Amino acid sequence: MTENLKDEELSQAGKDFLVKLIDLMKQYPNQFVNPSGKESFDITRDTIYQYPSKVAVLIDRNTASSAESFLLNAIQSKKVKIYGENSAGTLDYNNTQFFDIPCKDFNLVIPIGRSKRLPENPIDNIGIKPTVRIDAKEIDKVNYVKQAMER
């Protein structure tokens, strides 16, 4: 993490965050740290629009990472239905960090972030389940969703 501070393209806010994180990691070696200090975040919208009254999100096994984070936010709305198959399941560990190793042909890449959903609510290797499952063999998934939304 200290090496990242040398990045000339890193903003001052980014550097300040890294310094705080590095200090926190030094205080708690070999432990998980929570840089925000918060157990959860509440997002409150000032306006809830009447339209659209229904929202469909079509996913498959290639829906991963940040898209899964989007899904977790979206499914909190009563307007949203997720269609398709389970997502990829790649959200529990995140924010990869590159490390040089003696072999010049390879790099070591490891996640440095861990979801606070764990261990109770894992997503990795499971994925996010759709509200309405669509068989992977379905040829025209978009039309399938359109018809389902019209019902």
mmCIF file of C-alpha atoms in Angstrom:
data_model
loop_
_atom_site.group_PDB
_atom_site.id
_atom_site.type_symbol
_atom_site.label_atom_id
_atom_site.label_comp_id
_atom_site.label_asym_id
_atom_site.label_seq_id
_atom_site.Cartn_x
_atom_site.Cartn_y
_atom_site.Cartn_z
ATOM 1 C CA MET A 1 0.000 0.000 0.000
ATOM 2 C CA THR A 2 2.913 2.321 0.726
ATOM 3 C CA GLU A 3 4.129 1.839 -2.852
ATOM 4 C CA ASN A 4 0.769 3.132 -4.090
ATOM 5 C CA LEU A 5 1.505 6.497 -2.452
ATOM 6 C CA LYS A 6 4.245 7.025 -5.045
ATOM 7 C CA ASP A 7 1.690 7.084 -7.868
ATOM 8 C CA GLU A 8 1.832 10.627 -9.249
ATOM 9 C CA GLU A 9 -1.664 10.310 -10.729
ATOM 10 C CA LEU A 10 -3.217 9.554 -7.317
ATOM 11 C CA SER A 11 -5.289 12.471 -6.029
ATOM 12 C CA GLN A 12 -4.568 14.103 -2.695
ATOM 13 C CA ALA A 13 -7.812 12.657 -1.324
ATOM 14 C CA GLY A 14 -6.650 9.204 -2.467
ATOM 15 C CA LYS A 15 -3.287 9.687 -0.765
ATOM 16 C CA ASP A 16 -4.951 10.886 2.441
ATOM 17 C CA PHE A 17 -7.182 7.800 2.432
ATOM 18 C CA LEU A 18 -4.183 5.489 1.890
ATOM 19 C CA VAL A 19 -2.198 7.108 4.714
ATOM 20 C CA LYS A 20 -5.176 6.629 7.057
ATOM 21 C CA LEU A 21 -5.584 3.019 5.904
ATOM 22 C CA ILE A 22 -1.886 2.202 6.293
ATOM 23 C CA ASP A 23 -1.882 3.662 9.824
ATOM 24 C CA LEU A 24 -4.955 1.595 10.697
ATOM 25 C CA MET A 25 -3.332 -1.566 9.310
ATOM 26 C CA LYS A 26 -0.208 -0.919 11.389
ATOM 27 C CA GLN A 27 -2.345 -0.558 14.521
ATOM 28 C CA TYR A 28 -4.064 -3.894 13.875
ATOM 29 C CA PRO A 29 -1.549 -6.225 12.209
ATOM 30 C CA ASN A 30 -2.877 -9.525 10.827
ATOM 31 C CA GLN A 31 -6.489 -8.409 11.298
ATOM 32 C CA PHE A 32 -9.247 -7.053 9.111
ATOM 33 C CA VAL A 33 -9.637 -3.303 9.374
ATOM 34 C CA ASN A 34 -12.609 -1.086 8.587
ATOM 35 C CA PRO A 35 -11.366 2.243 7.188
ATOM 36 C CA SER A 36 -14.777 3.930 7.383
ATOM 37 C CA GLY A 37 -15.376 2.847 10.981
ATOM 38 C CA LYS A 38 -19.027 2.261 10.061
ATOM 39 C CA GLU A 39 -20.842 -1.059 10.295
ATOM 40 C CA SER A 40 -23.295 -0.150 7.529
ATOM 41 C CA PHE A 41 -24.294 2.632 5.181
ATOM 42 C CA ASP A 42 -27.779 4.016 4.648
ATOM 43 C CA ILE A 43 -28.603 5.631 1.336
ATOM 44 C CA THR A 44 -31.699 7.796 1.383
ATOM 45 C CA ARG A 45 -33.213 9.131 -1.814
ATOM 46 C CA ASP A 46 -34.977 12.476 -1.604
ATOM 47 C CA THR A 47 -37.456 11.517 -4.338
ATOM 48 C CA ILE A 48 -39.171 8.297 -5.329
ATOM 49 C CA TYR A 49 -40.571 8.641 -8.822
ATOM 50 C CA GLN A 50 -43.855 7.057 -9.857
ATOM 51 C CA TYR A 51 -42.400 5.965 -13.200
ATOM 52 C CA PRO A 52 -41.085 3.602 -14.148
ATOM 53 C CA SER A 53 -43.427 1.506 -12.049
ATOM 54 C CA LYS A 54 -41.662 -1.735 -13.021
ATOM 55 C CA VAL A 55 -37.972 -2.291 -13.632
ATOM 56 C CA ALA A 56 -36.432 -5.462 -15.029
ATOM 57 C CA VAL A 57 -32.750 -6.301 -14.813
ATOM 58 C CA LEU A 58 -31.568 -9.191 -16.970
ATOM 59 C CA ILE A 59 -28.551 -11.079 -15.605
ATOM 60 C CA ASP A 60 -26.606 -14.251 -16.283
ATOM 61 C CA ARG A 61 -23.563 -16.090 -14.978
ATOM 62 C CA ASN A 62 -21.310 -13.386 -16.462
ATOM 63 C CA THR A 63 -22.817 -10.625 -14.306
ATOM 64 C CA ALA A 64 -20.011 -10.041 -11.828
ATOM 65 C CA SER A 65 -18.317 -7.800 -9.300
ATOM 66 C CA SER A 66 -19.580 -4.192 -9.473
ATOM 67 C CA ALA A 67 -22.650 -5.343 -11.403
ATOM 68 C CA GLU A 68 -23.494 -7.596 -8.456
ATOM 69 C CA SER A 69 -23.088 -4.639 -6.126
ATOM 70 C CA PHE A 70 -25.574 -2.784 -8.330
ATOM 71 C CA LEU A 71 -27.979 -5.746 -8.052
ATOM 72 C CA LEU A 72 -27.837 -5.710 -4.257
ATOM 73 C CA ASN A 73 -28.864 -2.053 -4.325
ATOM 74 C CA ALA A 74 -31.504 -2.506 -7.033
ATOM 75 C CA ILE A 75 -33.343 -5.398 -5.361
ATOM 76 C CA GLN A 76 -34.087 -3.204 -2.371
ATOM 77 C CA SER A 77 -36.729 -1.487 -4.509
ATOM 78 C CA LYS A 78 -40.182 -3.053 -4.767
ATOM 79 C CA LYS A 79 -40.226 -1.959 -8.416
ATOM 80 C CA VAL A 80 -37.298 -4.168 -9.427
ATOM 81 C CA LYS A 81 -37.342 -7.771 -10.583
ATOM 82 C CA ILE A 82 -34.187 -9.607 -11.550
ATOM 83 C CA TYR A 83 -34.542 -12.006 -14.486
ATOM 84 C CA GLY A 84 -32.150 -14.685 -15.712
ATOM 85 C CA GLU A 85 -29.803 -17.035 -13.938
ATOM 86 C CA ASN A 86 -27.559 -16.648 -10.907
ATOM 87 C CA SER A 87 -24.865 -14.010 -11.238
ATOM 88 C CA ALA A 88 -21.167 -14.956 -11.259
ATOM 89 C CA GLY A 89 -20.612 -14.715 -7.522
ATOM 90 C CA THR A 90 -17.488 -12.555 -7.320
ATOM 91 C CA LEU A 91 -18.285 -9.884 -4.751
ATOM 92 C CA ASP A 92 -17.187 -11.090 -1.317
ATOM 93 C CA TYR A 93 -13.524 -10.218 -1.789
ATOM 94 C CA ASN A 94 -12.532 -7.141 -3.781
ATOM 95 C CA ASN A 95 -10.112 -4.295 -4.492
ATOM 96 C CA THR A 96 -7.239 -6.260 -5.920
ATOM 97 C CA GLN A 97 -3.637 -5.348 -5.200
ATOM 98 C CA PHE A 98 -0.748 -6.310 -7.500
ATOM 99 C CA PHE A 99 2.511 -7.612 -6.050
ATOM 100 C CA ASP A 100 5.745 -8.318 -7.881
ATOM 101 C CA ILE A 101 7.156 -11.798 -7.429
ATOM 102 C CA PRO A 102 10.526 -13.244 -8.490
ATOM 103 C CA CYS A 103 9.088 -14.724 -11.689
ATOM 104 C CA LYS A 104 9.007 -11.877 -14.223
ATOM 105 C CA ASP A 105 6.273 -13.567 -16.296
ATOM 106 C CA PHE A 106 3.725 -13.437 -13.486
ATOM 107 C CA ASN A 107 2.294 -11.071 -10.890
ATOM 108 C CA LEU A 108 0.543 -11.932 -7.659
ATOM 109 C CA VAL A 109 -2.888 -10.337 -7.435
ATOM 110 C CA ILE A 110 -4.833 -10.634 -4.194
ATOM 111 C CA PRO A 111 -7.981 -8.981 -2.884
ATOM 112 C CA ILE A 112 -7.488 -6.560 -0.011
ATOM 113 C CA GLY A 113 -11.171 -5.995 0.728
ATOM 114 C CA ARG A 114 -13.689 -8.328 2.360
ATOM 115 C CA SER A 115 -17.445 -7.854 2.509
ATOM 116 C CA LYS A 116 -19.078 -7.286 5.868
ATOM 117 C CA ARG A 117 -21.860 -9.635 4.697
ATOM 118 C CA LEU A 118 -19.554 -12.534 5.513
ATOM 119 C CA PRO A 119 -19.792 -15.214 6.716
ATOM 120 C CA GLU A 120 -23.605 -15.067 7.039
ATOM 121 C CA ASN A 121 -24.510 -13.966 3.501
ATOM 122 C CA PRO A 122 -21.882 -15.082 0.990
ATOM 123 C CA ILE A 123 -22.146 -14.408 -2.732
ATOM 124 C CA ASP A 124 -18.880 -15.856 -4.047
ATOM 125 C CA ASN A 125 -19.349 -19.127 -5.927
ATOM 126 C CA ILE A 126 -23.126 -18.830 -5.390
ATOM 127 C CA GLY A 127 -24.179 -15.632 -7.108
ATOM 128 C CA ILE A 128 -27.259 -13.513 -6.655
ATOM 129 C CA LYS A 129 -30.449 -15.412 -7.420
ATOM 130 C CA PRO A 130 -32.850 -13.832 -9.886
ATOM 131 C CA THR A 131 -36.411 -13.081 -8.857
ATOM 132 C CA VAL A 132 -37.536 -14.883 -12.009
ATOM 133 C CA ARG A 133 -35.334 -17.665 -13.316
ATOM 134 C CA ILE A 134 -34.957 -17.942 -17.099
ATOM 135 C CA ASP A 135 -33.563 -21.139 -18.533
ATOM 136 C CA ALA A 136 -30.084 -20.569 -19.997
ATOM 137 C CA LYS A 137 -31.280 -22.264 -23.186
ATOM 138 C CA GLU A 138 -33.929 -19.575 -23.765
ATOM 139 C CA ILE A 139 -33.026 -17.980 -27.114
ATOM 140 C CA ASP A 140 -34.690 -14.556 -26.770
ATOM 141 C CA LYS A 141 -34.332 -13.575 -23.139
ATOM 142 C CA VAL A 142 -35.146 -9.912 -23.767
ATOM 143 C CA ASN A 143 -38.487 -10.817 -25.354
ATOM 144 C CA TYR A 144 -39.142 -13.244 -22.492
ATOM 145 C CA VAL A 145 -38.677 -10.379 -20.007
ATOM 146 C CA LYS A 146 -40.847 -7.998 -22.067
ATOM 147 C CA GLN A 147 -43.693 -10.513 -22.115
ATOM 148 C CA ALA A 148 -43.351 -11.168 -18.393
ATOM 149 C CA MET A 149 -43.432 -7.425 -17.643
ATOM 150 C CA GLU A 150 -46.636 -6.986 -19.690
ATOM 151 C CA ARG A 151 -48.507 -9.532 -17.566
#
